[in-house]
Coordinates of C-alpha atoms and ligand atoms in Angstrom, one line a residue:
M1 CA 12.5 -67.7 70.6
T2 CA 15.5 -69.1 68.9
E3 CA 18.5 -66.7 69.1
V4 CA 20.5 -66.2 65.9
L5 CA 24.1 -65.8 66.8
N6 CA 26.9 -64.4 64.6
A7 CA 30.1 -66.4 64.3
D8 CA 32.1 -63.8 66.2
G9 CA 33.7 -63.9 69.7
H10 CA 30.5 -62.9 71.4
G11 CA 28.3 -65.3 69.5
L12 CA 30.7 -68.2 70.0
A13 CA 30.9 -67.6 73.7
R14 CA 27.1 -67.4 74.0
A15 CA 26.7 -70.6 72.0
A16 CA 29.2 -72.4 74.1
R17 CA 27.6 -71.3 77.4
L18 CA 24.2 -72.4 76.2
L19 CA 25.6 -75.9 75.3
R20 CA 27.3 -76.2 78.7
D21 CA 24.0 -75.3 80.3
G22 CA 22.3 -78.2 78.5
A23 CA 20.5 -76.1 75.8
L24 CA 20.4 -76.9 72.1
V25 CA 22.4 -74.9 69.6
A26 CA 22.5 -75.6 65.9
F27 CA 25.9 -74.8 64.2
G28 CA 27.4 -75.1 60.8
T29 CA 30.0 -77.6 59.9
E30 CA 31.6 -78.3 56.5
T31 CA 28.9 -80.9 55.8
V32 CA 25.5 -79.7 57.0
Y33 CA 24.2 -77.8 60.0
G34 CA 24.2 -79.9 63.1
L35 CA 21.7 -79.8 66.0
G36 CA 24.1 -79.7 69.0
G37 CA 23.6 -80.7 72.6
D38 CA 26.0 -81.7 75.4
A39 CA 26.7 -85.4 74.7
G40 CA 27.6 -86.0 78.3
N41 CA 24.2 -84.7 79.5
A42 CA 21.5 -87.3 78.9
A43 CA 18.7 -84.7 79.3
A44 CA 20.3 -82.6 76.6
V45 CA 20.5 -85.6 74.3
A46 CA 16.9 -86.4 74.9
A47 CA 16.0 -82.8 74.0
I48 CA 17.7 -83.3 70.7
F49 CA 15.5 -86.3 69.8
Q50 CA 12.5 -84.2 71.0
A51 CA 13.3 -81.2 69.0
K52 CA 13.8 -83.3 65.8
G53 CA 10.5 -85.2 66.5
R54 CA 12.2 -88.5 65.9
P55 CA 9.9 -91.5 66.2
R56 CA 12.8 -93.7 67.3
F57 CA 16.3 -93.4 68.9
N58 CA 19.1 -93.7 66.4
P59 CA 22.7 -93.3 67.4
L60 CA 24.2 -89.8 67.1
I61 CA 27.7 -88.6 66.2
A62 CA 29.8 -87.1 69.0
H63 CA 31.8 -84.1 67.8
Y64 CA 35.2 -83.1 69.2
P65 CA 37.6 -80.3 68.6
A66 CA 40.7 -82.6 68.2
A67 CA 41.5 -86.2 67.4
G68 CA 43.2 -86.8 70.7
E69 CA 40.0 -86.0 72.6
A70 CA 37.8 -88.0 70.3
L71 CA 39.9 -91.1 70.4
R72 CA 40.3 -91.0 74.2
H73 CA 36.6 -92.0 74.6
V74 CA 36.8 -95.0 72.3
E75 CA 39.0 -98.1 71.7
A76 CA 41.2 -96.7 68.9
D77 CA 43.4 -99.1 67.0
D78 CA 46.2 -98.3 64.6
R79 CA 43.8 -98.0 61.6
A80 CA 41.7 -95.4 63.6
V81 CA 44.7 -93.4 64.4
R82 CA 45.9 -93.4 60.8
V83 CA 42.6 -92.3 59.2
A84 CA 42.1 -89.8 62.0
R85 CA 45.5 -88.3 61.3
R86 CA 44.8 -88.1 57.6
F87 CA 41.2 -87.0 57.4
W88 CA 40.4 -85.0 60.6
P89 CA 39.4 -82.3 60.8
G90 CA 37.0 -83.4 58.0
P91 CA 33.8 -85.2 56.8
L92 CA 34.7 -88.6 58.2
T93 CA 32.9 -90.3 61.1
L94 CA 34.5 -93.3 62.8
V95 CA 32.5 -95.9 64.6
L96 CA 34.5 -97.5 67.4
R97 CA 33.9 -99.3 70.7
R98 CA 33.2 -97.1 73.7
R99 CA 35.7 -97.1 76.4
A100 CA 34.4 -98.2 79.8
D101 CA 35.0 -94.7 81.2
C102 CA 33.4 -92.9 78.1
P103 CA 31.4 -90.0 79.5
V104 CA 29.0 -89.8 76.6
A105 CA 25.4 -90.5 77.6
L106 CA 24.2 -94.0 76.5
L107 CA 21.2 -92.3 74.9
A108 CA 23.6 -90.5 72.5
G109 CA 24.7 -93.9 71.1
A110 CA 21.1 -95.3 71.3
G111 CA 22.4 -97.7 73.9
L112 CA 25.1 -99.3 71.7
D113 CA 28.5 -100.4 72.8
T114 CA 29.9 -98.4 70.0
L115 CA 30.2 -94.7 69.5
A116 CA 30.5 -92.6 66.3
V117 CA 33.0 -89.8 66.7
R118 CA 34.1 -87.0 64.4
V119 CA 36.3 -83.8 64.3
P120 CA 34.5 -81.5 61.8
G121 CA 36.5 -79.4 59.4
H122 CA 35.0 -76.0 60.0
P123 CA 36.9 -73.4 61.9
V124 CA 33.8 -72.0 63.6
A125 CA 32.6 -75.4 64.6
L126 CA 36.0 -76.3 66.0
E127 CA 36.2 -73.1 68.0
L128 CA 32.7 -73.8 69.4
L129 CA 33.7 -77.3 70.3
R130 CA 36.8 -76.0 72.1
L131 CA 34.9 -73.5 74.0
A132 CA 32.1 -75.9 75.0
A133 CA 34.8 -78.3 76.4
T134 CA 32.5 -81.3 76.2
P135 CA 31.7 -83.7 73.4
I136 CA 28.7 -82.4 71.4
A137 CA 26.1 -84.8 69.9
A138 CA 24.8 -83.3 66.7
P139 CA 22.6 -85.0 64.1
S140 CA 21.5 -82.9 61.2
A141 CA 19.5 -79.8 62.3
N142 CA 16.2 -80.6 60.7
R143 CA 12.9 -82.0 61.8
S144 CA 12.7 -85.8 61.3
G145 CA 11.8 -86.5 57.6
A146 CA 13.0 -83.2 56.3
V147 CA 16.2 -82.7 54.3
S148 CA 19.5 -81.7 56.0
P149 CA 20.0 -77.9 56.3
T150 CA 23.0 -76.2 54.8
T151 CA 22.2 -72.6 56.0
A152 CA 21.0 -71.0 59.2
R153 CA 17.8 -70.0 57.4
H154 CA 17.1 -73.7 56.7
V155 CA 17.6 -74.5 60.3
L156 CA 15.1 -71.8 61.4
D157 CA 12.6 -73.0 58.9
G158 CA 12.4 -76.3 60.6
L159 CA 13.4 -75.7 64.2
S160 CA 12.6 -72.1 65.1
G161 CA 11.2 -71.9 68.6
R162 CA 12.3 -75.5 69.3
I163 CA 16.0 -74.8 70.0
A164 CA 17.8 -72.2 72.0
A165 CA 20.0 -70.8 69.2
V166 CA 21.6 -71.1 65.8
L167 CA 25.2 -70.0 65.2
D168 CA 25.2 -68.6 61.7
S169 CA 28.5 -69.4 60.0
G170 CA 27.2 -69.1 56.5
P171 CA 26.4 -71.8 54.0
C172 CA 28.0 -75.2 54.3
A173 CA 30.7 -76.0 51.8
V174 CA 30.3 -79.8 51.3
G175 CA 26.5 -80.1 51.7
V176 CA 26.7 -83.9 51.8
E177 CA 27.0 -85.7 55.1
S178 CA 30.1 -87.3 56.6
T179 CA 31.4 -90.7 55.4
V180 CA 30.6 -93.2 58.2
L181 CA 33.3 -95.9 58.7
D182 CA 32.9 -98.7 61.1
L183 CA 36.2 -99.9 62.5
T184 CA 34.9 -102.2 65.2
G185 CA 35.6 -105.3 63.2
E186 CA 38.6 -106.9 61.5
R187 CA 37.4 -105.6 58.2
P188 CA 36.4 -101.9 58.0
V189 CA 32.9 -101.3 56.8
L190 CA 31.5 -98.3 55.0
L191 CA 28.1 -97.5 56.7
R192 CA 27.4 -94.4 54.8
P193 CA 29.1 -92.8 51.8
G194 CA 29.9 -89.1 52.3
G195 CA 32.4 -86.3 52.0
V196 CA 35.5 -88.5 52.2
A197 CA 35.9 -90.9 49.2
I198 CA 36.1 -94.5 50.1
E199 CA 39.0 -95.0 47.7
D200 CA 41.1 -92.5 49.7
I201 CA 40.4 -94.4 52.9
E202 CA 41.3 -97.7 51.1
A203 CA 44.5 -96.3 49.9
L204 CA 45.5 -95.7 53.6
I205 CA 44.1 -98.8 55.4
G206 CA 43.3 -101.4 52.7
P207 CA 40.0 -102.9 51.5
V208 CA 36.7 -101.5 53.0
R209 CA 33.5 -103.6 52.8
R210 CA 30.6 -101.7 51.4
G211 CA 27.9 -101.9 54.1
M212 CA 24.2 -101.4 53.9
P213 CA 23.2 -97.9 52.9
L214 CA 22.4 -96.5 56.3
G215 CA 20.5 -93.2 56.1
D216 CA 18.8 -92.2 59.3
P217 CA 16.7 -95.1 60.5
G218 CA 14.1 -92.5 61.4
E219 CA 14.3 -90.7 58.1
G220 CA 14.2 -93.2 55.4
V221 CA 16.2 -96.4 54.7
R222 CA 16.4 -98.8 57.7
S223 CA 19.6 -100.6 58.2
P224 CA 19.0 -104.2 59.4
G225 CA 22.7 -104.5 60.2
L226 CA 22.6 -101.4 62.4
L227 CA 19.3 -102.2 64.0
A228 CA 20.4 -105.8 64.8
S229 CA 23.3 -104.4 66.7
H230 CA 21.1 -102.2 68.8
Y231 CA 21.4 -103.0 72.5
A232 CA 19.0 -105.6 73.7
P233 CA 19.0 -106.6 77.3
A234 CA 20.0 -110.2 78.0
L235 CA 16.9 -110.8 80.2
P236 CA 13.6 -111.0 78.2
V237 CA 11.3 -108.0 78.4
R238 CA 7.5 -108.1 79.2
L239 CA 5.7 -105.0 78.0
D240 CA 2.8 -103.0 79.6
A241 CA 3.3 -104.5 83.1
V242 CA 0.5 -103.5 85.5
S243 CA 1.8 -106.0 88.1
V244 CA 5.1 -107.6 88.8
A245 CA 5.9 -111.3 89.4
D246 CA 8.5 -112.3 92.0
D247 CA 10.9 -113.4 89.3
E248 CA 10.8 -110.1 87.6
A249 CA 12.9 -106.9 87.7
L250 CA 10.9 -103.8 87.2
L251 CA 11.4 -100.9 84.8
S252 CA 9.0 -98.4 86.4
F253 CA 7.5 -95.2 85.1
G254 CA 5.5 -93.0 87.5
L255 CA 4.0 -94.7 90.5
P256 CA 6.0 -97.9 91.0
L257 CA 4.4 -101.3 91.5
P258 CA 4.7 -103.1 94.8
G259 CA 6.7 -106.3 95.1
A260 CA 9.5 -106.0 92.6
R261 CA 12.7 -107.8 93.4
C262 CA 14.7 -104.8 92.0
Q263 CA 13.5 -101.8 90.1
F264 CA 14.8 -98.9 88.1
Q265 CA 12.7 -95.8 88.0
L266 CA 12.6 -94.0 84.6
S267 CA 10.8 -91.0 85.9
A268 CA 8.9 -90.8 89.2
A269 CA 7.2 -87.6 87.9
G270 CA 6.0 -89.4 84.8
N271 CA 8.0 -87.2 82.4
V272 CA 8.7 -89.0 79.1
A273 CA 11.8 -86.8 78.3
E274 CA 13.4 -87.7 81.6
A275 CA 12.4 -91.4 81.0
A276 CA 14.2 -91.3 77.6
S277 CA 17.3 -89.9 79.1
R278 CA 17.5 -92.8 81.6
L279 CA 16.2 -95.7 79.4
F280 CA 19.5 -97.3 78.3
D281 CA 21.0 -96.9 81.7
G282 CA 17.9 -98.5 83.2
L283 CA 18.0 -101.5 80.8
R284 CA 21.6 -102.1 81.5
W285 CA 21.3 -101.7 85.2
L286 CA 18.3 -104.1 85.4
D287 CA 20.2 -106.7 83.3
A288 CA 23.1 -106.7 85.7
E289 CA 21.1 -106.2 89.0
G290 CA 18.3 -108.5 87.8
A291 CA 20.8 -111.3 87.1
R292 CA 22.4 -110.7 90.5
V293 CA 19.1 -111.1 92.4
G294 CA 17.9 -114.0 90.3
A295 CA 15.3 -112.3 88.2
R296 CA 14.3 -114.1 85.0
R297 CA 12.6 -111.2 83.2
I298 CA 12.3 -107.5 83.0
A299 CA 8.7 -106.2 83.4
A300 CA 8.3 -102.7 81.8
M301 CA 5.5 -100.4 82.9
P302 CA 3.7 -98.6 80.1
V303 CA 5.0 -95.2 79.0
P304 CA 2.5 -92.8 77.3
E305 CA 3.2 -92.8 73.5
T306 CA 3.4 -89.0 73.2
G307 CA 6.6 -87.1 72.3
L308 CA 9.6 -89.2 73.2
G309 CA 7.3 -91.8 74.6
L310 CA 6.9 -93.2 71.0
A311 CA 10.6 -93.7 70.7
I312 CA 10.7 -95.4 74.1
A313 CA 7.9 -97.7 73.2
D314 CA 9.7 -98.5 69.9
R315 CA 12.9 -99.4 71.8
L316 CA 11.1 -101.5 74.4
Q317 CA 9.0 -103.3 71.7
R318 CA 12.2 -104.3 69.9
A319 CA 13.8 -105.4 73.2
A320 CA 10.7 -107.6 73.9
A321 CA 10.5 -109.1 70.4
P322 CA 11.4 -112.8 70.1
R323 CA 15.1 -113.2 69.5
G324 CA 16.3 -115.2 66.5
Ligands
AMP1 P1 23.5 -87.8 61.2 O1 23.5 -87.6 62.6 O2 22.2 -87.4 60.5 O3 24.7 -87.3 60.5 O4 23.6 -89.4 61.0 C1 24.6 -90.1 61.7 C2 24.8 -91.4 61.0 O5 25.8 -92.2 61.8 C3 23.5 -92.3 61.0 O6 23.5 -92.9 59.8 C4 23.8 -93.2 62.2 O7 23.0 -94.4 62.0 C5 25.3 -93.5 62.1 N1 25.8 -93.9 63.4 C6 26.0 -93.1 64.5 N2 26.4 -93.8 65.5 C7 26.6 -95.1 65.1 C8 27.1 -96.3 65.7 N3 27.4 -96.3 67.0 N4 27.1 -97.4 64.9 C9 26.7 -97.3 63.6 N5 26.3 -96.2 63.0 C10 26.2 -95.1 63.7
MG2 MG1 19.8 -86.4 59.1

């Protein structure tokens, strides 16, 4: 049963508690309703993908109650500080490099070295973020392939029974999604047009390159630019391993194979959601540790293609694809 919470002191406290406990809570922002989970808790982030029924992992936006907190987790240059000052709280998302000590789960950023951060411009959302006291990952609160919800009713239509609660703060005012601006390169790039006009950003920081229309990779247009930047391990990956060679590092799932030089267990219990929550940590660890012990390849054991297993398989297939 999904609880419907009012946007009063009691409802907010309950919603914040659920989030801190790793449960999923949908909440209204000025753009659309977001499906929130603790971005620092990989299991909660995996549960977001599961509830949405996404066939692949795409990077989520981490939400914060204040610019100072958001920019502390990323490498913020002068441009980032200026646009943050001008447009936050508001419908603008900034993509910046993660800081080494960034506590946001790698899964939230789909394993990327970058992180999308935003301070939403809705008083109820801001209060919830303050009370939760942890960054909240929140894609739009709809099943994959459905349109973004702008009322609590829309959220329930798609996700009732799949999430712990929805905090009802009434209809969203903007109804279009946030503008996504990539500030990782010398030239800012518009990844998605949205609630903040590009001309207003340009007036502040100069010319912005129009990037590929992004959309959700799982929900329509694919962005080759974005997908190309997805994390790929440096070591080549061999799929569906049922044995392991002595020059291989092993990404194991369930009962491990004997003889691996080094191995990372995704889920000893054979749980795909747990495996999803550990996938990007595993790939990164095997890359580093594998190189250290002289492994020349990562052998990945098969993961059943049910639920999040599909998204894991998608990610591993792309990691195993020939590199150009
Ligand atoms: P939504 O969560 O539905 O509002 O969509 C979030 C948008 O931000 C999607 O288009 C994502 O692909 C994009 N996004 C999130 N994180 C990143 C990132 N690290 N790099 C590039 N784009 C991102
Ligand atoms: Mg969406």
